Short mmCIF file of C-alpha atoms and ligand atoms in Angstrom, two decimals:
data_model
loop_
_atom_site.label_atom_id
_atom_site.label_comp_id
_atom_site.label_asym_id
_atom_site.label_seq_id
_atom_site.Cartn_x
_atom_site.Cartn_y
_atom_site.Cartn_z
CA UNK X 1 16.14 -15.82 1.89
CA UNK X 2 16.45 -17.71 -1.73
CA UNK X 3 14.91 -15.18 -3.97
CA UNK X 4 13.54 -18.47 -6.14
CA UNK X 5 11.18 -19.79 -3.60
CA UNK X 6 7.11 -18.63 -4.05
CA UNK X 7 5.96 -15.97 -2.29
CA UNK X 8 4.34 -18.02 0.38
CA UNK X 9 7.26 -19.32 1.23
CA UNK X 10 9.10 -16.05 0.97
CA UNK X 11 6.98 -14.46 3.92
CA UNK X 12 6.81 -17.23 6.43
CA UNK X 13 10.38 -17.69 6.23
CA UNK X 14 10.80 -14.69 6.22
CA UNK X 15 13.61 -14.56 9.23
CA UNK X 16 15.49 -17.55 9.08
CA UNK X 17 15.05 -20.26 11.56
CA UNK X 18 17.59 -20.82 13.94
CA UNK X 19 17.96 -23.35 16.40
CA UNK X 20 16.88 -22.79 19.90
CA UNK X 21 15.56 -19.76 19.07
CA UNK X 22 12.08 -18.83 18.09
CA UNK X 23 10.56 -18.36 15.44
CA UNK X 24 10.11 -15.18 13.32
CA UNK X 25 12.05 -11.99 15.24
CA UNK X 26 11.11 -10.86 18.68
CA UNK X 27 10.47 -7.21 19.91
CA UNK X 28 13.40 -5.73 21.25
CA UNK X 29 12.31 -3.14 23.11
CA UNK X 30 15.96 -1.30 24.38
CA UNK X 31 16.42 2.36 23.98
CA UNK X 32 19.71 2.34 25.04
CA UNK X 33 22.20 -0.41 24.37
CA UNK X 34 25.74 -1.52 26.00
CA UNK X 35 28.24 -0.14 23.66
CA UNK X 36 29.95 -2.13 21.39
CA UNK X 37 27.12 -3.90 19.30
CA UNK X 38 25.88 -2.80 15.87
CA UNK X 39 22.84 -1.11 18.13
CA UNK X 40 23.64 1.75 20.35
CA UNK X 41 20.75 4.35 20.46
CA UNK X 42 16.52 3.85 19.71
CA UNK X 43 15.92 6.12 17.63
CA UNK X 44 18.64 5.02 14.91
CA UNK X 45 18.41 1.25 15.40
CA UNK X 46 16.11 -1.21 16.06
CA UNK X 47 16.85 -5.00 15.46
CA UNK X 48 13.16 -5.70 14.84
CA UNK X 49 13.27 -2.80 12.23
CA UNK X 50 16.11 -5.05 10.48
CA UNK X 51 14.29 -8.08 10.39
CA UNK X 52 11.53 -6.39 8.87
CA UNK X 53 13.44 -4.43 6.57
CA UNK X 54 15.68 -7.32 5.32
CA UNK X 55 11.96 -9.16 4.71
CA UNK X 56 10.14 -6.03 2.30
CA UNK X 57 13.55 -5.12 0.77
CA UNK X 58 14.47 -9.04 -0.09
CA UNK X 59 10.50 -8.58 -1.82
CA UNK X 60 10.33 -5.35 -3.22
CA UNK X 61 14.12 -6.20 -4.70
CA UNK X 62 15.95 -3.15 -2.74
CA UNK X 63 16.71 -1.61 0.40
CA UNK X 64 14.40 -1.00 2.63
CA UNK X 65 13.26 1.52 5.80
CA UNK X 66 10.35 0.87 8.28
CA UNK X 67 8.15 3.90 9.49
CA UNK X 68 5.89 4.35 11.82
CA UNK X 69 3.05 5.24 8.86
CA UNK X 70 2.21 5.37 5.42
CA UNK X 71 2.63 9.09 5.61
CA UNK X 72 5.98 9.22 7.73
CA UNK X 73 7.12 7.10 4.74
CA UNK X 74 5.75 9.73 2.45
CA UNK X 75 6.77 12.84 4.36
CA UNK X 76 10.29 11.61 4.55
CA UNK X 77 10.75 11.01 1.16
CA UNK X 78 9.30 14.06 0.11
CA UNK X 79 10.83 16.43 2.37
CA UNK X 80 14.58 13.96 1.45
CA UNK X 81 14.00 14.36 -2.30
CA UNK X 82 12.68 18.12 -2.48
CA UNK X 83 13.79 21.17 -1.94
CA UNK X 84 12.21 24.39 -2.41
CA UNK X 85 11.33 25.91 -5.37
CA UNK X 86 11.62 22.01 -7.03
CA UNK X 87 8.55 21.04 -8.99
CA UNK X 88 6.99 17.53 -7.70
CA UNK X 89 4.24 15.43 -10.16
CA UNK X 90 1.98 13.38 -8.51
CA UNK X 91 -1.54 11.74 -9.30
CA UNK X 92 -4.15 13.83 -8.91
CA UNK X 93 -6.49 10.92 -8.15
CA UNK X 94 -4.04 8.78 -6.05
CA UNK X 95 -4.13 9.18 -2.06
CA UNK X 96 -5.37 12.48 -0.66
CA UNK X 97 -3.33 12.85 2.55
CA UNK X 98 0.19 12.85 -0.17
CA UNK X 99 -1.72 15.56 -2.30
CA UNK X 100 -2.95 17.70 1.10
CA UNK X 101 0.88 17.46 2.29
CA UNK X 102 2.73 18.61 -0.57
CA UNK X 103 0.18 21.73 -0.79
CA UNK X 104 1.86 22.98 2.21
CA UNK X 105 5.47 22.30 0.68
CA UNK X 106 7.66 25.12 -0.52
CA UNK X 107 7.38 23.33 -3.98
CA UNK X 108 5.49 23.45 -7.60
CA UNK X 109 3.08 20.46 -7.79
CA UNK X 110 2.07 19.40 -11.13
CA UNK X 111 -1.01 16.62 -10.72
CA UNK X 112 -1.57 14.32 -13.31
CA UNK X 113 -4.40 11.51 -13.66
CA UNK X 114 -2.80 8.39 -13.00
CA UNK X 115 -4.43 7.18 -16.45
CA UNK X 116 -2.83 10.06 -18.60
CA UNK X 117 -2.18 11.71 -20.65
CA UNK X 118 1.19 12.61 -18.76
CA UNK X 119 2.95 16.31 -19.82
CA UNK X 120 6.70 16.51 -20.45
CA UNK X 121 8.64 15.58 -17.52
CA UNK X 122 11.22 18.31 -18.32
CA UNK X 123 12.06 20.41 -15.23
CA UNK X 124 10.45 18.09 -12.82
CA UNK X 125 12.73 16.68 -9.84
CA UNK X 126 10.54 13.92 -8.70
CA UNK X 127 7.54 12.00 -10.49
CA UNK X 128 5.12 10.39 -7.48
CA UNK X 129 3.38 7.59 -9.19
CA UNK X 130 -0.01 5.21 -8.02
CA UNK X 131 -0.74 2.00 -9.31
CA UNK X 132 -3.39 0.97 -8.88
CA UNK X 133 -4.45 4.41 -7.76
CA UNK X 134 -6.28 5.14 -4.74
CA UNK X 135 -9.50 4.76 -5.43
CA UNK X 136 -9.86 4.89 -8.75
CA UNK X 137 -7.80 1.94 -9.40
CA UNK X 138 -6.62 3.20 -12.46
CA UNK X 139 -3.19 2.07 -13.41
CA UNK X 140 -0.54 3.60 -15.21
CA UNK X 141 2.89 1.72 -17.28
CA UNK X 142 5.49 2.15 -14.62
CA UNK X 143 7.81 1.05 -17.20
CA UNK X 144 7.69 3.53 -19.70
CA UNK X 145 6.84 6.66 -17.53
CA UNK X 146 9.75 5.51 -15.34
CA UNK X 147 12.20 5.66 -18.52
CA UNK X 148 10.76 9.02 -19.81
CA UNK X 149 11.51 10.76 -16.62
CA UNK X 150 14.70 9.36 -16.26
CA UNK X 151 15.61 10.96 -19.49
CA UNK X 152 14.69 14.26 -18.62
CA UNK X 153 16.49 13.81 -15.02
CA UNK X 154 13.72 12.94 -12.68
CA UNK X 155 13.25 10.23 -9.78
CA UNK X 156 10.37 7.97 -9.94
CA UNK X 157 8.55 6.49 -7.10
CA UNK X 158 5.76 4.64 -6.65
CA UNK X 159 3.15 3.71 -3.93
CA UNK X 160 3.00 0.20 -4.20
CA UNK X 161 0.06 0.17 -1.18
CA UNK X 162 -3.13 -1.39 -2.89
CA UNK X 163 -0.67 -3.71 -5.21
CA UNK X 164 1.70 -4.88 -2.28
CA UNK X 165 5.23 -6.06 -2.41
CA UNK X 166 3.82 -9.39 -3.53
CA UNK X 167 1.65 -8.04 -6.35
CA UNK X 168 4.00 -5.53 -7.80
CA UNK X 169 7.85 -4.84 -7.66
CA UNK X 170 8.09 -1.04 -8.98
CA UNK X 171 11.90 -1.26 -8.78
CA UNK X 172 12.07 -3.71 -11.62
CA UNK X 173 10.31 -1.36 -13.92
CA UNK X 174 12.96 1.33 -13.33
CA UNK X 175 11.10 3.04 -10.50
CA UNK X 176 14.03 4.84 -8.01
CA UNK X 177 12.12 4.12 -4.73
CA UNK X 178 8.72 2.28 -3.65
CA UNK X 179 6.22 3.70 -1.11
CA UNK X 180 3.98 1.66 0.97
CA UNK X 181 1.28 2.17 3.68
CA UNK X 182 1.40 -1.27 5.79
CA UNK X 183 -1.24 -0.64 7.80
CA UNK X 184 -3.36 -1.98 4.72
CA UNK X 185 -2.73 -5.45 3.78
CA UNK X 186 1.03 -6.27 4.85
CA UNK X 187 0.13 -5.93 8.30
CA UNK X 188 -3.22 -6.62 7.43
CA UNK X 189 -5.17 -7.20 10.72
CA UNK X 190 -6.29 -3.50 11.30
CA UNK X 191 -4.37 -3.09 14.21
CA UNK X 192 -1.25 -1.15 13.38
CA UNK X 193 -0.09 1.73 11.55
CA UNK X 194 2.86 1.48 9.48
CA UNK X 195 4.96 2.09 6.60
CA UNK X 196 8.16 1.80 4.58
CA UNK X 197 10.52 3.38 1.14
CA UNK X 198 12.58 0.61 -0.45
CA UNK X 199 15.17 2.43 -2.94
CA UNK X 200 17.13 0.53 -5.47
CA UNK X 201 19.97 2.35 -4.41
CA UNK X 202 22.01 2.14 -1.00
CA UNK X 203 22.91 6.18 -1.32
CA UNK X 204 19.02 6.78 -1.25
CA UNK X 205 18.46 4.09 1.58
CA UNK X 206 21.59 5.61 3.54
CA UNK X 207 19.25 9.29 3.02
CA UNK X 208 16.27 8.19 3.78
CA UNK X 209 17.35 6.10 7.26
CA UNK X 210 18.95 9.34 8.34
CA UNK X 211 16.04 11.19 7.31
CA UNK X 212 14.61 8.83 9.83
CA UNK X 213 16.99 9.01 12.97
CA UNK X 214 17.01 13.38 12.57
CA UNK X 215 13.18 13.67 12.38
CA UNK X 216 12.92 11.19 15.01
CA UNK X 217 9.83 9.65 13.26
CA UNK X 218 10.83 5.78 14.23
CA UNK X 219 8.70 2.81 14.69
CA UNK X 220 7.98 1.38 17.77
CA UNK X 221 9.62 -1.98 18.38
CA UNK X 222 5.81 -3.42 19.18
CA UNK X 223 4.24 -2.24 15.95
CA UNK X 224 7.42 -3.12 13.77
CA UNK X 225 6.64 -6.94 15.13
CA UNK X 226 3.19 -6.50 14.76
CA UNK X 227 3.70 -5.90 10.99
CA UNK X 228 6.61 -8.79 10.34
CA UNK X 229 4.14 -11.36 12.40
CA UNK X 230 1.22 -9.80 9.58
CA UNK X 231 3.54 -10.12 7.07
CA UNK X 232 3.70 -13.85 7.43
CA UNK X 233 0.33 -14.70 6.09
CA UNK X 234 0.01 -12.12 3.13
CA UNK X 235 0.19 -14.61 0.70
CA UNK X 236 -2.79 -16.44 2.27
CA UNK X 237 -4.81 -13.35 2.95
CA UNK X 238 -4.17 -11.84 -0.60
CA UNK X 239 -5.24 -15.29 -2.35
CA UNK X 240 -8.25 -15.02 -0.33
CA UNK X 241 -9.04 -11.35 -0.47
CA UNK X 242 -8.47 -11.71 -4.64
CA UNK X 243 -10.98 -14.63 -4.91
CA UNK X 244 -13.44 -12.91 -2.95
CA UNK X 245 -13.20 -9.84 -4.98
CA UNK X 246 -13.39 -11.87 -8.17
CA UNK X 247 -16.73 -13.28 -6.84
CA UNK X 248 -18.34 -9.91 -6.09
CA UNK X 249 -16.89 -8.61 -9.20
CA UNK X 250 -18.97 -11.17 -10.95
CA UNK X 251 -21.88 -10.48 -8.90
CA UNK X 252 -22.19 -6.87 -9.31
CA UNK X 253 -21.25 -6.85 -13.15
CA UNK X 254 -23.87 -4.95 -15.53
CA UNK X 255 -26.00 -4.60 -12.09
CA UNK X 256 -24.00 -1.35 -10.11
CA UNK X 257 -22.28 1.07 -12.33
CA UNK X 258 -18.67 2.37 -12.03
CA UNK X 259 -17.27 -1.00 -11.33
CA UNK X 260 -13.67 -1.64 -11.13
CA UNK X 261 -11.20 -4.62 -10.47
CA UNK X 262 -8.01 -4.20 -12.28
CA UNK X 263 -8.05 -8.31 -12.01
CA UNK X 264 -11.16 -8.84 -14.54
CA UNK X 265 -10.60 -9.34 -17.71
CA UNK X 266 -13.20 -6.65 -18.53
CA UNK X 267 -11.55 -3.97 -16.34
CA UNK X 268 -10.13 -1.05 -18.72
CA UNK X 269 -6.90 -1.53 -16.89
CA UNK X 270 -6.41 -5.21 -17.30
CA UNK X 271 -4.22 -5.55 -19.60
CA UNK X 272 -1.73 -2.95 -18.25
CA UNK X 273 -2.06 -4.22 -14.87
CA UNK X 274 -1.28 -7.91 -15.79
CA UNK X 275 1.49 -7.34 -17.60
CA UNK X 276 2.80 -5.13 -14.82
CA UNK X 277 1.20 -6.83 -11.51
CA UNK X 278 2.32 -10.22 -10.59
CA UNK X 279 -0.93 -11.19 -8.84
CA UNK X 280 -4.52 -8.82 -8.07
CA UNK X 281 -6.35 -8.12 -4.50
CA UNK X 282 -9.31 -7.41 -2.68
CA UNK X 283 -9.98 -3.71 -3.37
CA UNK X 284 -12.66 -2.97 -5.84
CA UNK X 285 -14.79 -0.12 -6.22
CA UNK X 286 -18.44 1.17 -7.67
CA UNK X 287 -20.82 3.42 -7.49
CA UNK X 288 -24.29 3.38 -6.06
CA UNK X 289 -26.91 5.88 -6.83
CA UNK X 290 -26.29 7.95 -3.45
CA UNK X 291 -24.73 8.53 -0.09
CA UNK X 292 -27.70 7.36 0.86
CA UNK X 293 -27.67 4.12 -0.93
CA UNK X 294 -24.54 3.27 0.48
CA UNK X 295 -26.17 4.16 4.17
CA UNK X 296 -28.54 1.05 3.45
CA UNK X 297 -26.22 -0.78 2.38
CA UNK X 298 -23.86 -1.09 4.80
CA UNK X 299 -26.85 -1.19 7.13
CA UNK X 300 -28.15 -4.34 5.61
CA UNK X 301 -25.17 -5.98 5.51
CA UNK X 302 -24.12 -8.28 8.11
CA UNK X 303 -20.05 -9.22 7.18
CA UNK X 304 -19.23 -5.65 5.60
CA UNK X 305 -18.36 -2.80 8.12
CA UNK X 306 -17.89 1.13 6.91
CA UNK X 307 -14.17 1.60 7.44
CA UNK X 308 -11.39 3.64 5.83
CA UNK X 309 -8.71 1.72 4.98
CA UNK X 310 -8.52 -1.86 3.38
CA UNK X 311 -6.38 -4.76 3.04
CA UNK X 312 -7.47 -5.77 6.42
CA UNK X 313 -9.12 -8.92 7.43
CA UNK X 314 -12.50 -8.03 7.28
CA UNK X 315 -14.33 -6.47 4.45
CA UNK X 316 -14.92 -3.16 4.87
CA UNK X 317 -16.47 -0.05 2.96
CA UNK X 318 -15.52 3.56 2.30
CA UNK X 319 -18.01 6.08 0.42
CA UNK X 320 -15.02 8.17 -0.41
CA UNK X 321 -16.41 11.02 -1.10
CA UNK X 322 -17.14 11.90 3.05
CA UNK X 323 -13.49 12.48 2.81
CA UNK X 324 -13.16 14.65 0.19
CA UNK X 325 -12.01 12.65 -2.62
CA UNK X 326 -12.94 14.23 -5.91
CA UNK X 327 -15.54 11.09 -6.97
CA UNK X 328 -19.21 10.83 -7.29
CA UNK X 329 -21.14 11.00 -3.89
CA UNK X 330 -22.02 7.19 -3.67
CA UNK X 331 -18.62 5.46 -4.67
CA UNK X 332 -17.52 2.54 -2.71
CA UNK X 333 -14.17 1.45 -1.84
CA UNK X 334 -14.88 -2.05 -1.12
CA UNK X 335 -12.23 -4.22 0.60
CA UNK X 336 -12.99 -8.10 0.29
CA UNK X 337 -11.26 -9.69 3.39
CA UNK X 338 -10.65 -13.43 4.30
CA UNK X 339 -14.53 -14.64 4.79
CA UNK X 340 -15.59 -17.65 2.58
CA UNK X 341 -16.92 -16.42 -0.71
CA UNK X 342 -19.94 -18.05 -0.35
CA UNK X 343 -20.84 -16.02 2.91
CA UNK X 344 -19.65 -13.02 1.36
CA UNK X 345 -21.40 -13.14 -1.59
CA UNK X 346 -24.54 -13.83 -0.35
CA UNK X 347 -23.88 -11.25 2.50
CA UNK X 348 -23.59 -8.42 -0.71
CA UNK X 349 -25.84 -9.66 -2.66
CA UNK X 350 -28.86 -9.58 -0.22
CA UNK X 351 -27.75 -6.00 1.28
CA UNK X 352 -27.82 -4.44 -2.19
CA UNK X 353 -31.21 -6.18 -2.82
CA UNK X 354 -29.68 -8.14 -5.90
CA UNK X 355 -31.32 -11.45 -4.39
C1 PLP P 401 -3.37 4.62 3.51
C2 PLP P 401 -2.49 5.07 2.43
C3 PLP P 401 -1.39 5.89 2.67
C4 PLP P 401 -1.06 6.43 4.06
O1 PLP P 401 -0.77 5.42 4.96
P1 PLP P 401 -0.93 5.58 6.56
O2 PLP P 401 -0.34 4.30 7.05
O3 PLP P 401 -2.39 5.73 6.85
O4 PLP P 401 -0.17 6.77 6.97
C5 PLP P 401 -0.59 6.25 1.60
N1 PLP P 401 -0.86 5.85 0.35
C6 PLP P 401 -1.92 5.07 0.06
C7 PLP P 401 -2.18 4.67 -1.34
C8 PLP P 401 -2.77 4.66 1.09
O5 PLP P 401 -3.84 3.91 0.80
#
């Protein structure tokens, strides 16, 4: 794919046309191949993981590997990178489930807020960075914290899942390898789990898809479709999703407290995140008075569901804190999905009793 088209075109070309053939890649669904192909076993090749792979590496500007989750991503990275006794940085308000994981490595974890102040990266193997963080959406300069662990020997990675490979290319900034959950908006129609690393270097990539055929933690050939047919319209859906959070943004502004949208020029981490980010999204969060508050208001509201994850089609709503998250009892994760913005605004506005 020519790296200078827009990132429209980038995703629905994603797999070059060919004649006679259709469009996009197909599910190959073969665990065992006739010998003398490129593909000879399941769990070590997959020519619907390539297509996808060639798509997210081509965007994220590296090589990539598919898994079958956010977290297999995660787990294989860590458990590739680490070994014991190795000390491991990572945000200590980015994504629980990466935090919950490591605590039951053989490791030292040093958490740091994804806004700073960061401690000397001396001694540290790997440095586990989120931005925007999960759900703060706080963002940190992957640039700079990228260069100073490089000097004192680390690996940086990122996870790149509430930016996207279209709204943020860690690898350009320095970053060694880029995490992302694709169940949120790559894939994007809440019905498939999945994941992927994309390392700058083909050593790493070689690591991690071997990581991949030991553990046995492989795609399915379904799901890996699933996310490449998604993967077509994320352009659309983020362009969508960012308009409709710009819209609530300016709806809720000086009338819920807490609110955040790296994309608004009033958001603390504006600045950082447009000079970093090359477009914003749908996620947003703020905080209502009480669990209770958000009860009613997801019970008054007709478009917006209560659902854990976000990227997805529909808007959706988390109080975080029922999972543990370290945040104040009635913050909101809210997702803005692909309704009109006049629907959804109205929608918000008369559930939170703003009309
Ligand atoms: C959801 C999420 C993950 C985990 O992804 P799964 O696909 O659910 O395993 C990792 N990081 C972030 C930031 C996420 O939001």
């Amino acid at each position: 794919m020519n790296n200078s088209y827009g990132d429209g075109t980038r995703v629905v070309h994603a797999v070059d046309a060919v004649p006679g053939e259709p469009f996009g890649a197909q599910p190959v669904f073969a665990s065992v191949y006739h010998l003398g192909g490129q593909d000879t076993y399941g769990r070590t090749s997959n020519p619907t993981w390539r297509a996808l792979e060639a798509a997210l590496g081509s965007l994220d500007g590296g090589e990539c590997v598919v898994f079958p989750s956010g977290m297999a991503a995660i787990s294989t990275m860590l458990r590739t990178l680490l070994s014991t006794g190795d000390t491991l940085m990572l945000p200590s308000d980015g994504y629980y489930v990466s935090r919950r994981f490591t605590s039951e490595m053989d490791i030292n974890v040093v958490q740091v807020p994804t806004a700073g102040p960061y401690p000397s990266f001396e001694g540290v193997r790997l440095v586990l960075l989120e931005s925007p963080s999960n759900p703060g959406l706080d963002v940190c300069d992957i640039a700079t914290l990228a260069d100073a662990a490089h000097a004192a020997g680390a690996l940086v990675a990122v996870d790149n899942t509430t930016a996207t490979p279209l709204g943020q290319r860690p690898l350009e900034f320095g970053a060694d390898i880029v995490v992302s959950s694709d169940t949120k908006a790559v894939a994007g129609h809440s019905d498939v789990q999945f994941g992927h690393l994309t390392a700058a270097s083909p050593d790493l990539a070689a690591s991690l898809r071997d990581a991949r055929a030991l553990s046995g933690a492989i795609p399915g050939p379904f799901e890996t479709w699933l996310a490449l047919r998604g993967l077509g319209t994320l352009d659309l859906r983020l362009e969508r999703q960012a308009k409709n959070a710009a819209a609530l943004y300016e709806l809720l502004s000086g009338r819920v407290a807490g609110l955040r949208w790296p994309g608004a020029a009033a958001d603390p981490a504006h600045l950082l995140a447009a000079q970093q980010m090359r477009r914003f999204n749908g996620v947003l969060t703020f905080e209502l008075e009480s669990a209770e508050a958000v009860e009613a208001f997801l019970r008054k509201s007709r478009l917006v569901s209560a659902a854990t994850s976000f990227g997805g089609l529909h808007s959706s709503a988390d109080r975080r804190a029922q999972w543990g998250d370290p945040v104040p009892e009635g913050l909101v994760r809210f997702s803005a999905g692909c309704e009109d913005t006049r629907d959804l605004v109205a929608d918000v506005s008369q559930a939170l009793g703003l009309v």
